Amino acid sequence: MRIRFWGTRGSMPKPGPTTLRYGGNTSCVEVRPDDGTLIVLDCGTGAHELGQALVASGERPLRGHLLITHTHWDHIQGFPFFAPLFVPDAEWDVYAPKGLSQRLAQTLAGQMEYAYFPITLEQLGATVRYHDLAEGAFNIGAVRIGTHYLNHPGLASGYRLEVGGVAVVYATDHEPHSPHHPSAGKRRGAGKRGARKPSPVHHEDQRHIRFLAGADLVIHDAQYTLAEYPQKLAWGHTPAELAVDFALAAGVKRLALFHHDPLRSDEALDDLVEACRQRVAAARSRLVVFAAAEGHVVELPERLAPGRAKVLKPAALTESASARSRVPTILIVDDDPDVVDMLTLALEPEGFRLLSASSGDAALALARAERPDLIILDWRIPERDGLEVCRILRAEPDPQLRDVPVLLVTGRAEPEDTAAGFAAGVDDYLTKPLKMAHLRSRVHAWLLRRHH
């Protein structure tokens, strides 16, 4: 498998003398397994140069697969300028995580409306097929693609590519779910074979590590440093040092720091890489850490001949018509009317049916009567606190109530609080204050998980 970086910058393009070595274009990575299948990860401004190279190569017909993590501008800005889309005999399959309302083609068409761009989506010369993805797995040729929701203000998906015994994970625009993580340099028995590594307290961080597990290469969001992170909470990105910790916990072989901050110069990135390598050394690990740079190529020899795997289709394409038409019901449980109003204002434009309760007993009664699709629950509420409410729900005989996703939104942020929340049966633990865009993203992810 051959991986080439065409764009490595995050948030916005940053060309200029301070970014010459690592690059100023936004996210775009080319992946070629041994059979030559073309897979492109994200379509930021780096896609322009990739497109020019593909057209100049003479390869015909131009067929490829574009996997988009999410549709924030820095990941789709290159789409209108991607030359292979204008080649009449070209064929492209474009994939992105499915939202609950607008489809991928509609979103891409939005940035190509007349007010923004002179050519519409319908005027592209290539045959383009759009695929809205849920969390799950599907095949592109011999490559198995696993998808995993990331933690970002906007529904985003990571991709795990596996073929010939090689695994590459692309996980950009992701923020740790909890600020509490085991330190890489203070792990008892670190570096000893079979030594147990402490697990993060948040279940979604544990899930993220399982998604990375054993990969030959992880391309991971590393936009911030630990020193910068307190001022960037809920912005949707990972400190580079915690990306190292995730890779160490997952037993990854190589880690490419990615989605570089537009304010980070080449020299500052050199310093960050060195700090991350020292963190690896403190953990007595063999993990290889480097910063992704435009033009950098990684070769990963495929160790096994591709077998005849079961053909998997993108999960979202199997969604039933009834699931598409049903309006999800969300129960908001909080005794502060200002909080209820704030959550209502954030979620109402999404088209959800919203209910509210101000006490534990009222929440249980309303949940049994209405059987909501998701519950947003405060910890400190009258009569029964949020944890007791969750424990009662988990013991209900009705599977609709027993398995309903519960998002605990609370100001209690200590690791023992987080552990207590998951022990009570909550599915997600979000600490206040939080951005409403972040909450909407988590709500979308849990609703999509439930219906797929």
mmCIF file of N, CA, C and O in Angstrom, residues 331-415:
data_model
loop_
_atom_site.group_PDB
_atom_site.id
_atom_site.type_symbol
_atom_site.label_atom_id
_atom_site.label_comp_id
_atom_site.label_asym_id
_atom_site.label_seq_id
_atom_site.Cartn_x
_atom_site.Cartn_y
_atom_site.Cartn_z
ATOM 1 N N LEU A 331 -35.855 13.530 24.533
ATOM 2 C CA LEU A 331 -36.316 13.978 25.842
ATOM 3 C C LEU A 331 -35.177 14.716 26.540
ATOM 4 O O LEU A 331 -34.093 14.153 26.739
ATOM 5 N N ILE A 332 -35.406 15.971 26.895
ATOM 6 C CA ILE A 332 -34.435 16.795 27.610
ATOM 7 C C ILE A 332 -34.832 16.824 29.081
ATOM 8 O O ILE A 332 -35.964 17.201 29.411
ATOM 9 N N VAL A 333 -33.928 16.421 29.965
ATOM 10 C CA VAL A 333 -34.225 16.359 31.392
ATOM 11 C C VAL A 333 -33.285 17.293 32.137
ATOM 12 O O VAL A 333 -32.081 17.016 32.264
ATOM 13 N N ASP A 334 -33.806 18.407 32.629
ATOM 14 C CA ASP A 334 -33.016 19.391 33.377
ATOM 15 C C ASP A 334 -33.985 20.284 34.148
ATOM 16 O O ASP A 334 -35.043 20.646 33.612
ATOM 17 N N ASP A 335 -33.628 20.627 35.386
ATOM 18 C CA ASP A 335 -34.525 21.473 36.181
ATOM 19 C C ASP A 335 -34.238 22.957 36.007
ATOM 20 O O ASP A 335 -34.898 23.795 36.633
ATOM 21 N N ASP A 336 -33.260 23.303 35.168
ATOM 22 C CA ASP A 336 -32.952 24.703 34.890
ATOM 23 C C ASP A 336 -33.640 25.093 33.581
ATOM 24 O O ASP A 336 -33.243 24.627 32.508
ATOM 25 N N PRO A 337 -34.668 25.946 33.635
ATOM 26 C CA PRO A 337 -35.383 26.295 32.398
ATOM 27 C C PRO A 337 -34.508 26.984 31.366
ATOM 28 O O PRO A 337 -34.754 26.861 30.158
ATOM 29 N N ASP A 338 -33.481 27.704 31.829
ATOM 30 C CA ASP A 338 -32.579 28.350 30.866
ATOM 31 C C ASP A 338 -31.805 27.316 30.059
ATOM 32 O O ASP A 338 -31.580 27.488 28.851
ATOM 33 N N VAL A 339 -31.392 26.231 30.721
ATOM 34 C CA VAL A 339 -30.687 25.159 30.013
ATOM 35 C C VAL A 339 -31.615 24.473 29.026
ATOM 36 O O VAL A 339 -31.237 24.194 27.883
ATOM 37 N N VAL A 340 -32.848 24.207 29.460
ATOM 38 C CA VAL A 340 -33.815 23.575 28.563
ATOM 39 C C VAL A 340 -34.054 24.461 27.340
ATOM 40 O O VAL A 340 -34.097 23.981 26.201
ATOM 41 N N ASP A 341 -34.189 25.767 27.556
ATOM 42 C CA ASP A 341 -34.390 26.689 26.434
ATOM 43 C C ASP A 341 -33.193 26.686 25.497
ATOM 44 O O ASP A 341 -33.357 26.706 24.266
ATOM 45 N N MET A 342 -31.990 26.664 26.062
ATOM 46 C CA MET A 342 -30.782 26.671 25.243
ATOM 47 C C MET A 342 -30.693 25.402 24.388
ATOM 48 O O MET A 342 -30.395 25.465 23.185
ATOM 49 N N LEU A 343 -30.978 24.248 25.005
ATOM 50 C CA LEU A 343 -30.928 22.994 24.262
ATOM 51 C C LEU A 343 -32.030 22.947 23.203
ATOM 52 O O LEU A 343 -31.821 22.445 22.094
ATOM 53 N N THR A 344 -33.178 23.485 23.526
ATOM 54 C CA THR A 344 -34.280 23.512 22.566
ATOM 55 C C THR A 344 -33.924 24.370 21.359
ATOM 56 O O THR A 344 -34.159 23.984 20.205
ATOM 57 N N LEU A 345 -33.347 25.542 21.609
ATOM 58 C CA LEU A 345 -32.944 26.420 20.512
ATOM 59 C C LEU A 345 -31.896 25.760 19.627
ATOM 60 O O LEU A 345 -31.866 25.973 18.404
ATOM 61 N N ALA A 346 -31.014 24.945 20.235
ATOM 62 C CA ALA A 346 -29.963 24.280 19.461
ATOM 63 C C ALA A 346 -30.501 23.128 18.626
ATOM 64 O O ALA A 346 -30.037 22.892 17.503
ATOM 65 N N LEU A 347 -31.493 22.400 19.146
ATOM 66 C CA LEU A 347 -31.940 21.168 18.500
ATOM 67 C C LEU A 347 -33.199 21.338 17.652
ATOM 68 O O LEU A 347 -33.443 20.548 16.745
ATOM 69 N N GLU A 348 -33.989 22.347 17.936
ATOM 70 C CA GLU A 348 -35.247 22.531 17.206
ATOM 71 C C GLU A 348 -35.043 22.694 15.705
ATOM 72 O O GLU A 348 -35.789 22.101 14.901
ATOM 73 N N PRO A 349 -34.021 23.472 15.249
ATOM 74 C CA PRO A 349 -33.816 23.604 13.792
ATOM 75 C C PRO A 349 -33.451 22.297 13.101
ATOM 76 O O PRO A 349 -33.539 22.203 11.867
ATOM 77 N N GLU A 350 -33.041 21.281 13.875
ATOM 78 C CA GLU A 350 -32.691 19.987 13.285
ATOM 79 C C GLU A 350 -33.927 19.169 12.936
ATOM 80 O O GLU A 350 -33.808 18.095 12.351
ATOM 81 N N GLY A 351 -35.101 19.645 13.344
ATOM 82 C CA GLY A 351 -36.334 18.935 13.005
ATOM 83 C C GLY A 351 -36.741 17.867 13.990
ATOM 84 O O GLY A 351 -37.671 17.088 13.714
ATOM 85 N N PHE A 352 -36.100 17.785 15.147
ATOM 86 C CA PHE A 352 -36.446 16.780 16.139
ATOM 87 C C PHE A 352 -37.763 17.133 16.840
ATOM 88 O O PHE A 352 -38.146 18.304 16.956
ATOM 89 N N ARG A 353 -38.421 16.128 17.317
ATOM 90 C CA ARG A 353 -39.556 16.308 18.228
ATOM 91 C C ARG A 353 -38.977 16.362 19.641
ATOM 92 O O ARG A 353 -38.361 15.397 20.102
ATOM 93 N N LEU A 354 -39.162 17.472 20.330
ATOM 94 C CA LEU A 354 -38.510 17.694 21.619
ATOM 95 C C LEU A 354 -39.518 17.653 22.762
ATOM 96 O O LEU A 354 -40.582 18.275 22.694
ATOM 97 N N LEU A 355 -39.175 16.908 23.814
ATOM 98 C CA LEU A 355 -39.940 16.846 25.054
ATOM 99 C C LEU A 355 -39.026 17.277 26.190
ATOM 100 O O LEU A 355 -37.800 17.190 26.077
ATOM 101 N N SER A 356 -39.601 17.711 27.312
ATOM 102 C CA SER A 356 -38.756 18.093 28.444
ATOM 103 C C SER A 356 -39.396 17.678 29.752
ATOM 104 O O SER A 356 -40.628 17.594 29.872
ATOM 105 N N ALA A 357 -38.529 17.421 30.735
ATOM 106 C CA ALA A 357 -38.943 17.095 32.098
ATOM 107 C C ALA A 357 -37.966 17.751 33.050
ATOM 108 O O ALA A 357 -36.778 17.899 32.727
ATOM 109 N N SER A 358 -38.469 18.138 34.252
ATOM 110 C CA SER A 358 -37.618 18.863 35.199
ATOM 111 C C SER A 358 -37.269 18.067 36.443
ATOM 112 O O SER A 358 -36.630 18.584 37.348
ATOM 113 N N SER A 359 -37.680 16.793 36.499
ATOM 114 C CA SER A 359 -37.348 15.952 37.650
ATOM 115 C C SER A 359 -37.157 14.515 37.202
ATOM 116 O O SER A 359 -37.586 14.132 36.099
ATOM 117 N N GLY A 360 -36.568 13.716 38.082
ATOM 118 C CA GLY A 360 -36.323 12.326 37.746
ATOM 119 C C GLY A 360 -37.594 11.526 37.541
ATOM 120 O O GLY A 360 -37.718 10.757 36.577
ATOM 121 N N ASP A 361 -38.569 11.708 38.442
ATOM 122 C CA ASP A 361 -39.820 10.962 38.311
ATOM 123 C C ASP A 361 -40.587 11.381 37.058
ATOM 124 O O ASP A 361 -41.155 10.542 36.347
ATOM 125 N N ALA A 362 -40.605 12.685 36.780
ATOM 126 C CA ALA A 362 -41.289 13.157 35.579
ATOM 127 C C ALA A 362 -40.611 12.617 34.325
ATOM 128 O O ALA A 362 -41.277 12.278 33.343
ATOM 129 N N ALA A 363 -39.281 12.527 34.353
ATOM 130 C CA ALA A 363 -38.545 11.998 33.209
ATOM 131 C C ALA A 363 -38.900 10.545 32.952
ATOM 132 O O ALA A 363 -39.126 10.127 31.808
ATOM 133 N N LEU A 364 -38.960 9.747 34.012
ATOM 134 C CA LEU A 364 -39.293 8.330 33.854
ATOM 135 C C LEU A 364 -40.716 8.161 33.331
ATOM 136 O O LEU A 364 -40.967 7.334 32.446
ATOM 137 N N ALA A 365 -41.644 8.943 33.858
ATOM 138 C CA ALA A 365 -43.027 8.837 33.399
ATOM 139 C C ALA A 365 -43.144 9.213 31.929
ATOM 140 O O ALA A 365 -43.828 8.532 31.141
ATOM 141 N N LEU A 366 -42.462 10.292 31.532
ATOM 142 C CA LEU A 366 -42.530 10.738 30.140
ATOM 143 C C LEU A 366 -41.825 9.747 29.210
ATOM 144 O O LEU A 366 -42.291 9.483 28.089
ATOM 145 N N ALA A 367 -40.717 9.193 29.668
ATOM 146 C CA ALA A 367 -39.996 8.208 28.851
ATOM 147 C C ALA A 367 -40.848 6.972 28.614
ATOM 148 O O ALA A 367 -40.888 6.433 27.493
ATOM 149 N N ARG A 368 -41.557 6.507 29.649
ATOM 150 C CA ARG A 368 -42.404 5.315 29.491
ATOM 151 C C ARG A 368 -43.594 5.597 28.586
ATOM 152 O O ARG A 368 -44.036 4.705 27.846
ATOM 153 N N ALA A 369 -44.094 6.834 28.633
ATOM 154 C CA ALA A 369 -45.260 7.170 27.809
ATOM 155 C C ALA A 369 -44.881 7.429 26.356
ATOM 156 O O ALA A 369 -45.615 7.035 25.436
ATOM 157 N N GLU A 370 -43.736 8.058 26.130
ATOM 158 C CA GLU A 370 -43.371 8.523 24.784
ATOM 159 C C GLU A 370 -42.298 7.675 24.103
ATOM 160 O O GLU A 370 -42.138 7.764 22.886
ATOM 161 N N ARG A 371 -41.549 6.907 24.881
ATOM 162 C CA ARG A 371 -40.481 6.035 24.353
ATOM 163 C C ARG A 371 -39.583 6.809 23.382
ATOM 164 O O ARG A 371 -39.543 6.558 22.182
ATOM 165 N N PRO A 372 -38.812 7.785 23.900
ATOM 166 C CA PRO A 372 -37.990 8.644 23.037
ATOM 167 C C PRO A 372 -36.854 7.878 22.376
ATOM 168 O O PRO A 372 -36.468 6.781 22.816
ATOM 169 N N ASP A 373 -36.309 8.483 21.331
ATOM 170 C CA ASP A 373 -35.167 7.889 20.627
ATOM 171 C C ASP A 373 -33.842 8.208 21.306
ATOM 172 O O ASP A 373 -32.845 7.520 21.071
ATOM 173 N N LEU A 374 -33.821 9.251 22.129
ATOM 174 C CA LEU A 374 -32.587 9.665 22.807
ATOM 175 C C LEU A 374 -32.971 10.540 23.997
ATOM 176 O O LEU A 374 -33.976 11.268 23.946
ATOM 177 N N ILE A 375 -32.174 10.466 25.067
ATOM 178 C CA ILE A 375 -32.423 11.275 26.255
ATOM 179 C C ILE A 375 -31.174 12.087 26.578
ATOM 180 O O ILE A 375 -30.059 11.541 26.621
ATOM 181 N N ILE A 376 -31.349 13.397 26.758
ATOM 182 C CA ILE A 376 -30.284 14.269 27.250
ATOM 183 C C ILE A 376 -30.589 14.536 28.716
ATOM 184 O O ILE A 376 -31.637 15.103 29.051
ATOM 185 N N LEU A 377 -29.688 14.132 29.599
ATOM 186 C CA LEU A 377 -29.993 14.028 31.022
ATOM 187 C C LEU A 377 -28.982 14.797 31.864
ATOM 188 O O LEU A 377 -27.768 14.637 31.690
ATOM 189 N N ASP A 378 -29.481 15.630 32.762
ATOM 190 C CA ASP A 378 -28.620 16.293 33.740
ATOM 191 C C ASP A 378 -28.429 15.359 34.935
ATOM 192 O O ASP A 378 -29.260 14.491 35.204
ATOM 193 N N TRP A 379 -27.336 15.547 35.658
ATOM 194 C CA TRP A 379 -27.057 14.711 36.826
ATOM 195 C C TRP A 379 -27.900 15.174 38.008
ATOM 196 O O TRP A 379 -28.622 14.396 38.628
ATOM 197 N N ARG A 380 -27.808 16.440 38.348
ATOM 198 C CA ARG A 380 -28.469 16.969 39.543
ATOM 199 C C ARG A 380 -29.867 17.469 39.207
ATOM 200 O O ARG A 380 -30.045 18.597 38.726
ATOM 201 N N ILE A 381 -30.848 16.613 39.427
ATOM 202 C CA ILE A 381 -32.248 16.960 39.213
ATOM 203 C C ILE A 381 -33.049 16.495 40.427
ATOM 204 O O ILE A 381 -32.618 15.590 41.158
ATOM 205 N N PRO A 382 -34.216 17.089 40.684
ATOM 206 C CA PRO A 382 -35.006 16.719 41.865
ATOM 207 C C PRO A 382 -35.542 15.290 41.793
ATOM 208 O O PRO A 382 -35.634 14.686 40.729
ATOM 209 N N GLU A 383 -35.903 14.783 42.979
ATOM 210 C CA GLU A 383 -36.555 13.491 43.203
ATOM 211 C C GLU A 383 -35.608 12.321 42.983
ATOM 212 O O GLU A 383 -35.277 11.602 43.919
ATOM 213 N N ARG A 384 -35.178 12.087 41.798
ATOM 214 C CA ARG A 384 -34.166 11.061 41.505
ATOM 215 C C ARG A 384 -33.098 11.720 40.644
ATOM 216 O O ARG A 384 -33.437 12.367 39.653
ATOM 217 N N ASP A 385 -31.837 11.536 41.002
ATOM 218 C CA ASP A 385 -30.807 12.180 40.185
ATOM 219 C C ASP A 385 -30.639 11.430 38.864
ATOM 220 O O ASP A 385 -31.211 10.352 38.640
ATOM 221 N N GLY A 386 -29.845 12.030 37.965
ATOM 222 C CA GLY A 386 -29.703 11.478 36.633
ATOM 223 C C GLY A 386 -29.161 10.056 36.608
ATOM 224 O O GLY A 386 -29.582 9.246 35.777
ATOM 225 N N LEU A 387 -28.249 9.736 37.508
ATOM 226 C CA LEU A 387 -27.684 8.384 37.509
ATOM 227 C C LEU A 387 -28.732 7.355 37.916
ATOM 228 O O LEU A 387 -28.789 6.258 37.347
ATOM 229 N N GLU A 388 -29.570 7.702 38.895
ATOM 230 C CA GLU A 388 -30.624 6.765 39.302
ATOM 231 C C GLU A 388 -31.634 6.583 38.182
ATOM 232 O O GLU A 388 -32.111 5.474 37.928
ATOM 233 N N VAL A 389 -31.975 7.678 37.500
ATOM 234 C CA VAL A 389 -32.876 7.575 36.353
ATOM 235 C C VAL A 389 -32.310 6.618 35.308
ATOM 236 O O VAL A 389 -33.017 5.760 34.770
ATOM 237 N N CYS A 390 -31.032 6.755 35.037
ATOM 238 C CA CYS A 390 -30.403 5.892 34.020
ATOM 239 C C CYS A 390 -30.404 4.430 34.471
ATOM 240 O O CYS A 390 -30.702 3.530 33.679
ATOM 241 N N ARG A 391 -30.091 4.178 35.742
ATOM 242 C CA ARG A 391 -30.093 2.793 36.233
ATOM 243 C C ARG A 391 -31.485 2.163 36.125
ATOM 244 O O ARG A 391 -31.614 0.987 35.771
ATOM 245 N N ILE A 392 -32.521 2.945 36.403
ATOM 246 C CA ILE A 392 -33.886 2.431 36.287
ATOM 247 C C ILE A 392 -34.222 2.126 34.833
ATOM 248 O O ILE A 392 -34.810 1.080 34.513
ATOM 249 N N LEU A 393 -33.835 3.011 33.933
ATOM 250 C CA LEU A 393 -34.078 2.770 32.511
ATOM 251 C C LEU A 393 -33.396 1.494 32.028
ATOM 252 O O LEU A 393 -33.961 0.724 31.250
ATOM 253 N N ARG A 394 -32.180 1.268 32.487
ATOM 254 C CA ARG A 394 -31.436 0.086 32.038
ATOM 255 C C ARG A 394 -32.043 -1.212 32.548
ATOM 256 O O ARG A 394 -31.730 -2.297 32.031
ATOM 257 N N ALA A 395 -32.907 -1.124 33.548
ATOM 258 C CA ALA A 395 -33.574 -2.317 34.085
ATOM 259 C C ALA A 395 -34.982 -2.499 33.530
ATOM 260 O O ALA A 395 -35.682 -3.448 33.897
ATOM 261 N N GLU A 396 -35.420 -1.609 32.637
ATOM 262 C CA GLU A 396 -36.767 -1.691 32.081
ATOM 263 C C GLU A 396 -36.925 -2.936 31.202
ATOM 264 O O GLU A 396 -36.004 -3.305 30.464
ATOM 265 N N PRO A 397 -38.096 -3.577 31.236
ATOM 266 C CA PRO A 397 -38.314 -4.739 30.354
ATOM 267 C C PRO A 397 -38.491 -4.351 28.887
ATOM 268 O O PRO A 397 -38.215 -5.160 28.001
ATOM 269 N N ASP A 398 -38.941 -3.129 28.631
ATOM 270 C CA ASP A 398 -39.145 -2.652 27.260
ATOM 271 C C ASP A 398 -37.788 -2.331 26.633
ATOM 272 O O ASP A 398 -37.082 -1.429 27.083
ATOM 273 N N PRO A 399 -37.382 -3.044 25.580
ATOM 274 C CA PRO A 399 -36.061 -2.789 24.984
ATOM 275 C C PRO A 399 -35.903 -1.375 24.432
ATOM 276 O O PRO A 399 -34.799 -0.854 24.377
ATOM 277 N N GLN A 400 -37.007 -0.741 24.002
ATOM 278 C CA GLN A 400 -36.936 0.624 23.517
ATOM 279 C C GLN A 400 -36.432 1.566 24.601
ATOM 280 O O GLN A 400 -35.671 2.505 24.333
ATOM 281 N N LEU A 401 -36.839 1.313 25.856
ATOM 282 C CA LEU A 401 -36.375 2.125 26.984
ATOM 283 C C LEU A 401 -35.039 1.624 27.512
ATOM 284 O O LEU A 401 -34.161 2.404 27.862
ATOM 285 N N ARG A 402 -34.898 0.323 27.576
ATOM 286 C CA ARG A 402 -33.678 -0.258 28.139
ATOM 287 C C ARG A 402 -32.442 0.130 27.335
ATOM 288 O O ARG A 402 -31.359 0.334 27.888
ATOM 289 N N ASP A 403 -32.604 0.260 26.020
ATOM 290 C CA ASP A 403 -31.460 0.521 25.147
ATOM 291 C C ASP A 403 -31.399 1.952 24.627
ATOM 292 O O ASP A 403 -30.564 2.268 23.777
ATOM 293 N N VAL A 404 -32.280 2.840 25.111
ATOM 294 C CA VAL A 404 -32.295 4.206 24.595
ATOM 295 C C VAL A 404 -30.959 4.897 24.886
ATOM 296 O O VAL A 404 -30.438 4.800 25.999
ATOM 297 N N PRO A 405 -30.350 5.561 23.900
ATOM 298 C CA PRO A 405 -29.098 6.286 24.168
ATOM 299 C C PRO A 405 -29.335 7.412 25.180
ATOM 300 O O PRO A 405 -30.270 8.201 25.038
ATOM 301 N N VAL A 406 -28.492 7.461 26.210
ATOM 302 C CA VAL A 406 -28.575 8.488 27.241
ATOM 303 C C VAL A 406 -27.290 9.301 27.224
ATOM 304 O O VAL A 406 -26.199 8.751 27.413
ATOM 305 N N LEU A 407 -27.424 10.608 26.978
ATOM 306 C CA LEU A 407 -26.283 11.523 26.996
ATOM 307 C C LEU A 407 -26.352 12.317 28.289
ATOM 308 O O LEU A 407 -27.288 13.109 28.490
ATOM 309 N N LEU A 408 -25.417 12.082 29.184
ATOM 310 C CA LEU A 408 -25.358 12.828 30.435
ATOM 311 C C LEU A 408 -24.599 14.125 30.194
ATOM 312 O O LEU A 408 -23.446 14.111 29.760
ATOM 313 N N VAL A 409 -25.264 15.256 30.434
ATOM 314 C CA VAL A 409 -24.650 16.572 30.259
ATOM 315 C C VAL A 409 -24.566 17.209 31.640
ATOM 316 O O VAL A 409 -25.588 17.513 32.255
ATOM 317 N N THR A 410 -23.360 17.405 32.137
ATOM 318 C CA THR A 410 -23.182 17.788 33.529
ATOM 319 C C THR A 410 -21.951 18.669 33.710
ATOM 320 O O THR A 410 -21.034 18.643 32.879
ATOM 321 N N GLY A 411 -21.940 19.411 34.813
ATOM 322 C CA GLY A 411 -20.764 20.194 35.173
ATOM 323 C C GLY A 411 -19.752 19.405 35.962
ATOM 324 O O GLY A 411 -18.657 19.909 36.264
ATOM 325 N N ARG A 412 -20.059 18.168 36.309
ATOM 326 C CA ARG A 412 -19.134 17.324 37.090
ATOM 327 C C ARG A 412 -18.117 16.705 36.137
ATOM 328 O O ARG A 412 -18.468 15.868 35.307
ATOM 329 N N ALA A 413 -16.860 17.106 36.277
ATOM 330 C CA ALA A 413 -15.863 16.783 35.256
ATOM 331 C C ALA A 413 -14.694 15.945 35.760
ATOM 332 O O ALA A 413 -13.743 15.712 35.008
ATOM 333 N N GLU A 414 -14.730 15.477 37.004
ATOM 334 C CA GLU A 414 -13.617 14.677 37.515
ATOM 335 C C GLU A 414 -13.684 13.250 36.968
ATOM 336 O O GLU A 414 -14.774 12.760 36.634
ATOM 337 N N PRO A 415 -12.535 12.568 36.903
ATOM 338 C CA PRO A 415 -12.540 11.216 36.335
ATOM 339 C C PRO A 415 -13.446 10.252 37.095
ATOM 340 O O PRO A 415 -14.090 9.393 36.481
#
